[in-house]
Coordinates of C-alpha atoms in Angstrom, one line a residue:
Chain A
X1 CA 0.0 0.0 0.0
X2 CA 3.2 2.4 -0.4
X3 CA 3.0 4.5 2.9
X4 CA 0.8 3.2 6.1
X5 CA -1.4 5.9 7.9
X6 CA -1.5 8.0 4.8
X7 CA -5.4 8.1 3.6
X8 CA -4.1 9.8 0.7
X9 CA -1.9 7.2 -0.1
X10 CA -4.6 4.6 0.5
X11 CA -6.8 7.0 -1.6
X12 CA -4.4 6.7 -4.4
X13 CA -3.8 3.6 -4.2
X14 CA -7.5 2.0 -4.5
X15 CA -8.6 4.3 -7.2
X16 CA -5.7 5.8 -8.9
X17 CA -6.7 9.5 -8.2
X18 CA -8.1 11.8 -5.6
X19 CA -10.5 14.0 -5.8
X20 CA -9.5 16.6 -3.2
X21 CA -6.0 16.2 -4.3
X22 CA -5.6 17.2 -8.1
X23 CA -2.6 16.8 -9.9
X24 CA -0.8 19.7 -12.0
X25 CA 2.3 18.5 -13.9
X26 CA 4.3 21.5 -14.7
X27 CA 7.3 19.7 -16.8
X28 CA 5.6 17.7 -19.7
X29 CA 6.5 17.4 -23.5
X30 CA 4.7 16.3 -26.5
X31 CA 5.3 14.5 -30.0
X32 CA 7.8 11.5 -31.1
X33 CA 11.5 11.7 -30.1
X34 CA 14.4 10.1 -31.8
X35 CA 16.2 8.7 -28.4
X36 CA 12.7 7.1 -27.4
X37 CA 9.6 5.0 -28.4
X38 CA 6.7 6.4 -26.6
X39 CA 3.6 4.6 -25.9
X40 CA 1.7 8.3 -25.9
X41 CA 3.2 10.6 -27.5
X42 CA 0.3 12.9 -29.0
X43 CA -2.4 14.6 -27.5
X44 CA -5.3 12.4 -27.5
X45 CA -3.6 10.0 -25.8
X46 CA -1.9 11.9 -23.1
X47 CA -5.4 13.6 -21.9
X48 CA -6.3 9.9 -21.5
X49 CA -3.8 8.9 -19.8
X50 CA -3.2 12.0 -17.1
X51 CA -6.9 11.8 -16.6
X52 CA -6.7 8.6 -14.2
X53 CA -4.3 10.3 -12.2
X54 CA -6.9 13.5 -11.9
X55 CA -4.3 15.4 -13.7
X56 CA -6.0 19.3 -14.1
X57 CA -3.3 20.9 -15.9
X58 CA -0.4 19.2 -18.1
X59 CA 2.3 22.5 -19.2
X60 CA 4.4 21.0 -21.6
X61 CA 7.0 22.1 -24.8
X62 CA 6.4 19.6 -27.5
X63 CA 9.7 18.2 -28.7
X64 CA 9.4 19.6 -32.2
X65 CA 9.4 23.1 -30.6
X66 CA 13.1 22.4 -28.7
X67 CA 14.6 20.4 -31.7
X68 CA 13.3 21.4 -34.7
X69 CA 12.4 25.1 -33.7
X70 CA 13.5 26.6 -36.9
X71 CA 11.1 24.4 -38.8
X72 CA 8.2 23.9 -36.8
X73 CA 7.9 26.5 -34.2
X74 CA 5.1 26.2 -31.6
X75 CA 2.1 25.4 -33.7
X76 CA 1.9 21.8 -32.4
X77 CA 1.6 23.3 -28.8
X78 CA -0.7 25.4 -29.8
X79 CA -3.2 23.3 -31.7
X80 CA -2.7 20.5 -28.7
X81 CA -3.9 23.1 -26.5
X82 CA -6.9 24.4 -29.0
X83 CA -7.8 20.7 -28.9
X84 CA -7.4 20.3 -25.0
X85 CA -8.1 23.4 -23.2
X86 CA -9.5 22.2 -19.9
X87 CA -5.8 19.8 -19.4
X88 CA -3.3 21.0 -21.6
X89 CA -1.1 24.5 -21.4
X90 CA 2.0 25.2 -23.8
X91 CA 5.9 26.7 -22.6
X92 CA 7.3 28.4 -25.2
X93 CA 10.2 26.5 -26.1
X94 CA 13.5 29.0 -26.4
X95 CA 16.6 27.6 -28.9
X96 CA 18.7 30.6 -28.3
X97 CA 20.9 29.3 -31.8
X98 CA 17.8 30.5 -33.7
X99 CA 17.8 34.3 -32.9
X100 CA 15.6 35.3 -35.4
X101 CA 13.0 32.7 -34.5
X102 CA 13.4 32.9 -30.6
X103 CA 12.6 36.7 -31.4
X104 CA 9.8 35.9 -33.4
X105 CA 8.1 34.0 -31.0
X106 CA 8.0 35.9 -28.2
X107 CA 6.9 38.5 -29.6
X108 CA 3.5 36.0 -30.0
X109 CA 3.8 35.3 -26.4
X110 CA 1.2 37.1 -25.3
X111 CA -1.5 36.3 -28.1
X112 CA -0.9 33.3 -27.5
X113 CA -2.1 33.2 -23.7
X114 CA -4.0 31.9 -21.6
X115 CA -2.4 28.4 -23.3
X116 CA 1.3 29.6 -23.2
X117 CA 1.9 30.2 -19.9
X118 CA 5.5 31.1 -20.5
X119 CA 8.9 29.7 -21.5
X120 CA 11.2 26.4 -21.4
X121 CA 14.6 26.4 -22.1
X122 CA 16.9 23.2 -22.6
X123 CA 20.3 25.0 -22.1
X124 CA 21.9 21.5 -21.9
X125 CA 20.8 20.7 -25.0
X126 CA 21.4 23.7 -27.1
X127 CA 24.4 24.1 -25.8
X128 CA 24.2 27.7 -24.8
X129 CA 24.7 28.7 -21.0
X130 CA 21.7 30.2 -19.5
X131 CA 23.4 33.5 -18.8
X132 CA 25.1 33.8 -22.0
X133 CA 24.1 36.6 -24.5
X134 CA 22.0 34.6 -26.6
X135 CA 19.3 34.5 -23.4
X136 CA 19.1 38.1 -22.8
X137 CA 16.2 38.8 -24.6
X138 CA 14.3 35.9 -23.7
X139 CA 15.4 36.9 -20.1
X140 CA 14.6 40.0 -20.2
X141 CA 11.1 39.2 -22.0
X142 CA 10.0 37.1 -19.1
X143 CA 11.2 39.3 -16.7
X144 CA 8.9 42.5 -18.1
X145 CA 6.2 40.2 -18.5
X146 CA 6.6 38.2 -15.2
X147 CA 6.5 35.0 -16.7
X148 CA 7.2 31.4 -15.4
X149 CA 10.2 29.7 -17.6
X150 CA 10.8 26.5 -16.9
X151 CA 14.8 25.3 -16.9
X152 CA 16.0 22.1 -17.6
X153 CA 18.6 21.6 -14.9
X154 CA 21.3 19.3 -14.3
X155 CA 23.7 18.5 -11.7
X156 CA 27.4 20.2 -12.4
X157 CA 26.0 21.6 -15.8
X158 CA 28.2 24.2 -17.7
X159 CA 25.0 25.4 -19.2
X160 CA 22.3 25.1 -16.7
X161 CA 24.0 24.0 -13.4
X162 CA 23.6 25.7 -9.9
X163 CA 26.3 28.3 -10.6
X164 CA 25.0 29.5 -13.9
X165 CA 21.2 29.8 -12.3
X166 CA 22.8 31.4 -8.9
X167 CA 24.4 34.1 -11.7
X168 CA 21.1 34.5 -13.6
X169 CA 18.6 34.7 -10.3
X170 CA 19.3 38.2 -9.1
X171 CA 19.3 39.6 -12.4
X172 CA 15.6 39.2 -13.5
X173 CA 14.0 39.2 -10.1
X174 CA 10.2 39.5 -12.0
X175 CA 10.6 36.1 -13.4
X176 CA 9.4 32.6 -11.4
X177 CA 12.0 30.4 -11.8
X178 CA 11.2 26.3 -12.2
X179 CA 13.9 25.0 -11.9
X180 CA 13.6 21.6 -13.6
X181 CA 14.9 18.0 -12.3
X182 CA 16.2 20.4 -9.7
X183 CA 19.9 20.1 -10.3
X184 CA 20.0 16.3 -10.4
X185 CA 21.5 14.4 -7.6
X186 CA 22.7 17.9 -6.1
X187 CA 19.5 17.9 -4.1
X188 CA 21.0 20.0 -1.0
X189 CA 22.1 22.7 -4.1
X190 CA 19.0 22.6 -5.0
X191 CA 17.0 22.9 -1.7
X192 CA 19.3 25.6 -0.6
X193 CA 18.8 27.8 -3.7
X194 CA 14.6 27.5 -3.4
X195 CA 14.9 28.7 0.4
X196 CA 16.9 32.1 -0.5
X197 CA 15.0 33.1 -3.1
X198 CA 10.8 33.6 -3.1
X199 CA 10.8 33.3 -6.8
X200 CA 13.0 29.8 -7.3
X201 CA 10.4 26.6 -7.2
X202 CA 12.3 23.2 -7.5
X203 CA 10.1 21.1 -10.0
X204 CA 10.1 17.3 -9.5
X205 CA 11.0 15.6 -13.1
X206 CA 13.1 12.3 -12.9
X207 CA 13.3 12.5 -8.8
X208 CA 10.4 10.7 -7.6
X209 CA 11.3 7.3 -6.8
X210 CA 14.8 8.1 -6.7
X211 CA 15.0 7.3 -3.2
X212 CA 15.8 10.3 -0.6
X213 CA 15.9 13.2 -2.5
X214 CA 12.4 14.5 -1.7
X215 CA 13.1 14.0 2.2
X216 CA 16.6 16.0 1.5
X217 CA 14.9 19.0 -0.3
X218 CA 11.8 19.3 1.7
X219 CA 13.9 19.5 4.8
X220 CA 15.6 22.7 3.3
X221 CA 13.0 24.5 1.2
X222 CA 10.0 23.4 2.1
X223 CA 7.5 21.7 0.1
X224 CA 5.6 25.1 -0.8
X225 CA 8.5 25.7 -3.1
X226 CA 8.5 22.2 -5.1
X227 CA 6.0 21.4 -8.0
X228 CA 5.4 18.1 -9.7
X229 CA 6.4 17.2 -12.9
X230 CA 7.0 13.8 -14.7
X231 CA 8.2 15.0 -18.5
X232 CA 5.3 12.8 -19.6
X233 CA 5.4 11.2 -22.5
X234 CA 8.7 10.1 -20.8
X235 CA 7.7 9.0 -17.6
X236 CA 4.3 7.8 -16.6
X237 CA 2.3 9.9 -13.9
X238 CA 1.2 6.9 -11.5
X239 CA 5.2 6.3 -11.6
X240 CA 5.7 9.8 -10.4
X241 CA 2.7 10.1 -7.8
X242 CA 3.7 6.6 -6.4
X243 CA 7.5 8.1 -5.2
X244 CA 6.2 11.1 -4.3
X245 CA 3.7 9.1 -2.4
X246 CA 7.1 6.8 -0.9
X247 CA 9.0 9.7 0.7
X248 CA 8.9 9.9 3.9
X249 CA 7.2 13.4 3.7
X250 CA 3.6 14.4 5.5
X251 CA 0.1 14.0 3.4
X252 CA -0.1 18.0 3.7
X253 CA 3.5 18.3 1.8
X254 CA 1.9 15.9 -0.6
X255 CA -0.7 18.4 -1.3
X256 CA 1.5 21.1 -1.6
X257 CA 3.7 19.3 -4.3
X258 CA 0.8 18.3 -6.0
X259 CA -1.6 21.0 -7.0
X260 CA -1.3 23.9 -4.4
X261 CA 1.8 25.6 -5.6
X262 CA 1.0 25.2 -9.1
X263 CA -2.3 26.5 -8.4
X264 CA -0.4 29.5 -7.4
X265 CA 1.4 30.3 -10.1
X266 CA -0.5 29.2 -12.7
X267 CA -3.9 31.2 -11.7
X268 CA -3.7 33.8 -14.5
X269 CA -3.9 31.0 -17.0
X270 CA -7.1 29.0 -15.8
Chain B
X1 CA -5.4 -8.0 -3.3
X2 CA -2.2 -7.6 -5.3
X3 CA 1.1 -9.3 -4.1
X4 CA 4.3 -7.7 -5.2
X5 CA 7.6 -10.1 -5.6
X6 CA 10.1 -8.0 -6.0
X7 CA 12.8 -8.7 -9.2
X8 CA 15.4 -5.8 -8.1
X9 CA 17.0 -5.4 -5.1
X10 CA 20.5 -4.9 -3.7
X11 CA 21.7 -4.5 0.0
X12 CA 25.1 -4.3 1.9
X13 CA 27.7 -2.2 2.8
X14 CA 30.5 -1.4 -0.2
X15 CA 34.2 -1.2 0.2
X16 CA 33.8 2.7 0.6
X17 CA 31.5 2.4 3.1
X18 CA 29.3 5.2 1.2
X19 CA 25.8 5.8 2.8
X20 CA 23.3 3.2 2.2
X21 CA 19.8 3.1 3.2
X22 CA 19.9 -0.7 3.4
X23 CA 23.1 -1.8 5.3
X24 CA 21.8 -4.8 6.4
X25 CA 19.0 -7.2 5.8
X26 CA 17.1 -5.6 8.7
X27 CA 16.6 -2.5 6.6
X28 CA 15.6 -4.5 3.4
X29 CA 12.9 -6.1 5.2
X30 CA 11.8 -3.3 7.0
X31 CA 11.4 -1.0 3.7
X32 CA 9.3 -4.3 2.5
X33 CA 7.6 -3.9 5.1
X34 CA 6.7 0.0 5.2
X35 CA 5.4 -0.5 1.2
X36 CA 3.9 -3.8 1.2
X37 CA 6.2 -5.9 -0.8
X38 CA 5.9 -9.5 0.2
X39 CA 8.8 -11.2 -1.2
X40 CA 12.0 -10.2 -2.9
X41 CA 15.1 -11.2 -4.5
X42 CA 18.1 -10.0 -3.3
X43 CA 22.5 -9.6 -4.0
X44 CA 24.6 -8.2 -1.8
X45 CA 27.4 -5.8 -2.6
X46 CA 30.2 -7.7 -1.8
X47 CA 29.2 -10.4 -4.3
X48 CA 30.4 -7.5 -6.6
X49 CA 32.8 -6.2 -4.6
X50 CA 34.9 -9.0 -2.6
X51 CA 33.8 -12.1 -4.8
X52 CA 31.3 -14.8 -5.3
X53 CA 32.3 -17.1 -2.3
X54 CA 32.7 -14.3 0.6
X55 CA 29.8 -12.6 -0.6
X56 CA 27.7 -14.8 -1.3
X57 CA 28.2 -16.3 2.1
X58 CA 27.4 -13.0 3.8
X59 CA 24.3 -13.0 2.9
X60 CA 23.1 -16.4 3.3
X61 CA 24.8 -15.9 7.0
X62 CA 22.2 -13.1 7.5
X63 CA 18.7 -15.0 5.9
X64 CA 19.9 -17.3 8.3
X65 CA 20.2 -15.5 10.9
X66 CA 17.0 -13.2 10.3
X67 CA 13.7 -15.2 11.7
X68 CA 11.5 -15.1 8.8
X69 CA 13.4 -14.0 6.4
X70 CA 14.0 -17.2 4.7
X71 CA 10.3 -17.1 3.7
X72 CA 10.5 -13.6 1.7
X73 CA 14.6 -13.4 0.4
X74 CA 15.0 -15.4 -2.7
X75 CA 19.2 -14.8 -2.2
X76 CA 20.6 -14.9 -5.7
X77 CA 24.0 -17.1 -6.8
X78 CA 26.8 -15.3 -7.9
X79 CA 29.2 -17.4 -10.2
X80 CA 32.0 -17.2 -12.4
X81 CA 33.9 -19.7 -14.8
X82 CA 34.6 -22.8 -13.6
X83 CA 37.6 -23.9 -15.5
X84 CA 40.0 -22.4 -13.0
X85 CA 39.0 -24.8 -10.3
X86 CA 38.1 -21.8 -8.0
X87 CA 34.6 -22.9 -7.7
X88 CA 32.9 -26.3 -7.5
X89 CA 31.4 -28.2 -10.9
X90 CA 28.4 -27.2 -12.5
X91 CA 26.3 -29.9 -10.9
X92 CA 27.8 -28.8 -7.2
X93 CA 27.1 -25.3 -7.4
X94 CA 23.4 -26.2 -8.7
X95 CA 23.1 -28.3 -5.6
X96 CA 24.8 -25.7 -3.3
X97 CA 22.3 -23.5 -4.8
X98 CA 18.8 -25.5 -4.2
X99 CA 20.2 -25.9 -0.6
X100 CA 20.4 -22.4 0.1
X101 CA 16.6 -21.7 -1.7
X102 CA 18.7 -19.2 -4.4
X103 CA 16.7 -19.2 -7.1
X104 CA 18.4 -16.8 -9.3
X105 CA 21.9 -16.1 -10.9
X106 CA 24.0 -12.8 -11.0
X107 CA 27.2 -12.4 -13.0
X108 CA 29.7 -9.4 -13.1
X109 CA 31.6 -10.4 -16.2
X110 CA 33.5 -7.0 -16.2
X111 CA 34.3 -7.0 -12.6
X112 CA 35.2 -9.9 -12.0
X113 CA 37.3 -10.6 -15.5
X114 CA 35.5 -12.8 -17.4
X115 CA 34.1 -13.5 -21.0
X116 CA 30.6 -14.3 -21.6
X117 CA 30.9 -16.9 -24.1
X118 CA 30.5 -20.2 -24.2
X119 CA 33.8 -21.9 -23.7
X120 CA 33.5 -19.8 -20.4
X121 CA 30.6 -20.2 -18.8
X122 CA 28.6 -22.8 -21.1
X123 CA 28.9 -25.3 -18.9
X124 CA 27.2 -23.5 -16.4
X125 CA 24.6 -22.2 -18.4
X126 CA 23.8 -25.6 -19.7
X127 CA 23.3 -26.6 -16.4
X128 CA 21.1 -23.5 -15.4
X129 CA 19.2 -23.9 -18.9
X130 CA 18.0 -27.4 -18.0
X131 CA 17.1 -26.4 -14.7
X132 CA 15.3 -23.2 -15.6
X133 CA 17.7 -20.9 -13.3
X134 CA 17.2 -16.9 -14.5
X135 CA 20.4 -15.4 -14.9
X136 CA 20.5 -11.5 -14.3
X137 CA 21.4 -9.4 -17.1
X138 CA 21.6 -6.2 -15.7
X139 CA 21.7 -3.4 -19.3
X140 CA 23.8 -0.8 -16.9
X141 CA 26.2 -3.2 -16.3
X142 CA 26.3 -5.3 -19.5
X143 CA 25.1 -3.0 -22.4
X144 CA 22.8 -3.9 -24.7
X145 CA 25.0 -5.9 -27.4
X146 CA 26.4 -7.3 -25.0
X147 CA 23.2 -8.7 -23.9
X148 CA 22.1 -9.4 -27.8
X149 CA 25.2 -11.9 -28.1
X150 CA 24.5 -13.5 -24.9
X151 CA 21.1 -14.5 -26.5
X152 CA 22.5 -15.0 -29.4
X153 CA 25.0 -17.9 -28.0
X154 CA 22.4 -18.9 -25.5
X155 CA 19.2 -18.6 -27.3
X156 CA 17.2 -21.0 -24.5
X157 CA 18.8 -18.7 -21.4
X158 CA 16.6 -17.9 -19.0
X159 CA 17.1 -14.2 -18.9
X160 CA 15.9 -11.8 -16.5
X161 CA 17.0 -8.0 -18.1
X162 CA 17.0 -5.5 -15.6
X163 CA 17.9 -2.1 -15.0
X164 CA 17.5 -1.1 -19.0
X165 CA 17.9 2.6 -18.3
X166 CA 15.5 5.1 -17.7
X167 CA 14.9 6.2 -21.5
X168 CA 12.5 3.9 -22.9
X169 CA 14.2 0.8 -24.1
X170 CA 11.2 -1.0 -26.2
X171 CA 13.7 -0.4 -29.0
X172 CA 15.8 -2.7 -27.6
X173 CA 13.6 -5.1 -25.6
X174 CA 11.1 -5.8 -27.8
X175 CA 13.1 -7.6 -30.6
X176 CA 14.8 -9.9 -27.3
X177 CA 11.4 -10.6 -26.2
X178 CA 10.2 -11.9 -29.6
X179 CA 13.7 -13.8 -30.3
X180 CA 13.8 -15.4 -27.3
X181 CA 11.1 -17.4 -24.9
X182 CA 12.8 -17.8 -22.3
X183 CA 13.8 -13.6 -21.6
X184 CA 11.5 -11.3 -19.2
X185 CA 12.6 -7.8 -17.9
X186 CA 11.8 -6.1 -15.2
X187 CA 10.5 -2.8 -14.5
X188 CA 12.7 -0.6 -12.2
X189 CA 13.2 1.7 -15.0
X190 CA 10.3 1.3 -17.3
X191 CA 9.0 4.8 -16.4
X192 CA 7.5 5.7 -19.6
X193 CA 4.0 6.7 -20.0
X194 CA 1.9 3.7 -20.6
X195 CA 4.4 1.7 -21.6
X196 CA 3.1 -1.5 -19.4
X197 CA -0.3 -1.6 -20.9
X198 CA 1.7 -0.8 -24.2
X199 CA 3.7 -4.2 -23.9
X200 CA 1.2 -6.2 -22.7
X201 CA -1.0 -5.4 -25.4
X202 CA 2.0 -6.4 -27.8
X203 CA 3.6 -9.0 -26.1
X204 CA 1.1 -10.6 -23.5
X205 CA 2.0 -10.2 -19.2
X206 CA 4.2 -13.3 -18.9
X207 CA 7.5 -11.7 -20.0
X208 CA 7.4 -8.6 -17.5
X209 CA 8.4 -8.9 -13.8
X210 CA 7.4 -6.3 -11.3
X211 CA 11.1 -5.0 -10.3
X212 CA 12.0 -1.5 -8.1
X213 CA 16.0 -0.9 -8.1
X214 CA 15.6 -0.7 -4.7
X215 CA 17.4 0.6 -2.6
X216 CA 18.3 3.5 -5.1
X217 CA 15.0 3.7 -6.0
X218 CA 11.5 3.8 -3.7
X219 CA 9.4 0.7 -4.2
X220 CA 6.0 2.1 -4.2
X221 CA 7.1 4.3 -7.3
X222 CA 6.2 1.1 -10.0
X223 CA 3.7 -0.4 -7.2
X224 CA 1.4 2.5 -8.2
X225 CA 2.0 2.5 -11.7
X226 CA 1.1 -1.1 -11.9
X227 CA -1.6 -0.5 -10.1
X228 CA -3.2 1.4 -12.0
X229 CA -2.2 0.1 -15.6
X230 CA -4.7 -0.4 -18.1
X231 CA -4.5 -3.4 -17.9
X232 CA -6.5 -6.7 -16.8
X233 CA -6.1 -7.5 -13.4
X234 CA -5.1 -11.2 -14.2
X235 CA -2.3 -9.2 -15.7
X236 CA -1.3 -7.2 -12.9
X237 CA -1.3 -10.1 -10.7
X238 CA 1.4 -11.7 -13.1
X239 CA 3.6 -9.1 -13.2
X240 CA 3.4 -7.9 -9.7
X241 CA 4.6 -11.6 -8.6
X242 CA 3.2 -14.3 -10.9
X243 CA 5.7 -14.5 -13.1
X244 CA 8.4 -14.6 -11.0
X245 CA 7.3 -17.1 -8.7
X246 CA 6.3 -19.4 -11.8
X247 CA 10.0 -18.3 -12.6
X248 CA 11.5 -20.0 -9.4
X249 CA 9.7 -23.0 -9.1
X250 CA 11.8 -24.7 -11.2

């Protein structure tokens, strides 16, 4: 049964979902991947499949949009969120080596909203350091507009790692910072950089289940700064609920992870 | 009510002494107990670490030692060639093994300096072959073509693939479940949305064994996903536990 004396986690458990405890997954993607065979890659199936878990709100960047930016833009992210407006919202994906398209999209940013609900960017990937020129105006865009971006982040990263985010922080104090996968495996990092600043929320991809590293962070930050996210199509969200649900954290931090912080920040959008 | 057997799990302390959350056997069963796993599988790190016959023998020391633990550990072999005399014959270590209730194999071919081919270890894996024995190939440790020409030489092994990595592998696991009958893999990092309903709808529920990396990984993480699978619930019975223990009775 995963956790004794936890009626949510018995709640959970018997049915799958809960009705007083909705889920909002605030790192998701979309769209076939050449690394991966998903079983669900497109829209129709993911609403099915995050409705079981009483998923309210998916906020993904389809994968066309970070690798193919150039070619395809955010249309697909778009029309996924036409199609699905009560579950899905769309981040803006940002490939900084694309200047003239980055530029281009942003300036659609706001037209676009109430389904883009700001930016993602995959420094690691596009190998561009997050507070390298080629940012600025993305940075600076988010920052006038106080929008969310959500950052891939990785442990000792060049691009995206704690150093590089620590630089970037005081500079755009107007943006909310998710920090995705929250610096893998440099949980304390991590933890410590969500406590000293209002604006930093550590965002769960890849770290439920690994076993630990909620219990580490929630210790430092709290679990009003963490939010839930599973990178679905890459990971499944029962997967991700039943870690969170392992940890050795309190049915109220539970709550929090789930749906009440991102309830917070996501209010202008729904 | 579902019953989870679990296909994945290590214990002990290592040679650096780093942190673990499951030191001794104590912790194991304690963690099964706070989830609700019934039964496990189990290696200790000194079979990687110090050797086959020291480690092995720590472990069996502490089943022994634990009151029912017997009934939930299914301790798992660790062997290496037997051409050097080190260890016993084929027939011997199959005995040894029976005795001692281990109903699976592990193998650190890299570790501990060894070729996986058959003028190595074939006459081990005959032995295990006729006797249904699962040999652990773990994809972190192995890599993938390594495990392809295991199959290859030993088409009729019988396989148990774990840890395939966290991206997807159904690129790579779904031609080895097709080739061979014999291979199942387990789930400790099969995280991908829908991809247990996906495989069973392609392949059937026989081939799939519940599994949770523990202690790295939590246990209730692939509990819930399982679960909650769309799947039949004949289905999640097998994989939760069925298979395996059809697996060891052999």
């Amino acid at each position: 049964m995963i956790r004794k004396n936890s009626p949510l986690a018995k709640e959970f458990w018997e049915k799958g979902f809960v009705e007083s405890c909705p889920v909002y997954d605030m790192h998701g993607h979309m769209g076939t991947h050449y690394a991966i065979y998903f079983a669900a890659p497109n829209a129709p199936e993911m609403v099915k499949l995050i409705k079981r878990a009483n998923v309210k709100k998916l906020c993904f960047s389809h994968h066309f949009s970070l690798w193919a930016t150039n070619y395809v833009g955010q249309d697909p992210a778009l029309e996924a969120c036409k199609q699905f407006p009560d579950y899905l919202r769309f981040y803006c994906g940002i490939n900084p080596n694309f200047p003239e398209q980055m530029m281009a999209d942003l300036k659609k940013v706001a037209e676009w909203m109430p389904y883009c609900i700001g930016l993602k960017f995959l420094a690691d990937y596009h190998k561009v350091p997050v507070n390298a020129e080629p940012y600025r105006p993305a940075l600076e865009f988010a920052n006038a507009l106080h929008l969310p971006i959500l950052f891939h982040t990785w442990s000792m990263s060049p691009y995206d790692g704690p150093d590089i985010m620590k630089d970037i922080i005081p500079k755009y104090p107007n943006i909310t910072y998710i920090l995705g996968h929250c610096f893998n495996s440099q949980w304390q990092v991590a933890g410590e950089i969500a406590k000293q600043y209002d604006n930093v929320y550590l965002e769960l991809t890849s770290v439920p289940g690994t076993r630990g590293a909620l219990e580490t962070m929630v210790n430092i930050c709290g679990s009003e700064k963490i939010l839930f996210g599973t990178d679905m199509p890459w990971f499944d969200e029962h997967q991700g609920i039943g870690g969170l649900l392992s940890a050795q954290i309190s049915d109220d931090d539970v709550h929090n992870i789930l749906h009440r912080n991102a309830e917070k920040i996501l209010a202008p959008f729904i | 009510m579902l019953e989870f057997f679990d296909a994945n799990c290590t214990y002990g302390r290592n040679k650096t002494n780093e942190p673990t959350p499951f030191p001794t056997l104590k912790e194991v069963i304690e963690d099964m107990d706070r989830v609700g796993v019934a039964k496990t599988t189990l290696w200790h790190a000194q079979q990687l670490e110090s050797g086959w016959e020291i480690g092995t023998k720590i472990m069996l020391d502490e089943i022994n030692a634990t009151p029912g633990a017997k009934e939930r550990i299914s301790p798992s072999w660790c062997v290496v060639p037997t051409l050097t005399g080190e260890q016993e014959s084929p027939d011997k270590i199959l005995e040894n093994m029976l005795k001692a209730n281990a109903g699976t194999v592990r193998i650190f071919p890299e570790e501990h300096r060894w070729e996986l081919y058959p003028v190595a270890i074939g006459d081990l894996f005959d032995v295990f072959i006729q006797n249904h024995i699962p040999v652990y190939l773990p994809a972190n440790r192995l890599g993938w073509d390594r495990i392809y020409r295991t199959m290859m030489l030993f088409p009729d092994l019988y396989a148990i693939v774990s840890n395939c990595g966290l991206w997807g592998p159904d690129r790579r696991i779904r031609p080895l479940l097709k080739a061979y009958k014999n291979l199942y893999f387990e789930t400790s990092e099969y995280w991908a949305a829908g991809s247990i309903a996906d495989t069973v709808n392609a392949v059937g529920p026989e081939r799939i064994l519940y599994g949770s990396g523990a202690p790295r990984y939590e246990r209730g993480a692939m509990m819930l996903a399982i679960k909650h699978a769309d799947i039949s619930d004949d289905a999640k019975k097998l994989i939760a536990s069925g298979n395996l223990e059809r697996l060891l009775k052999h």
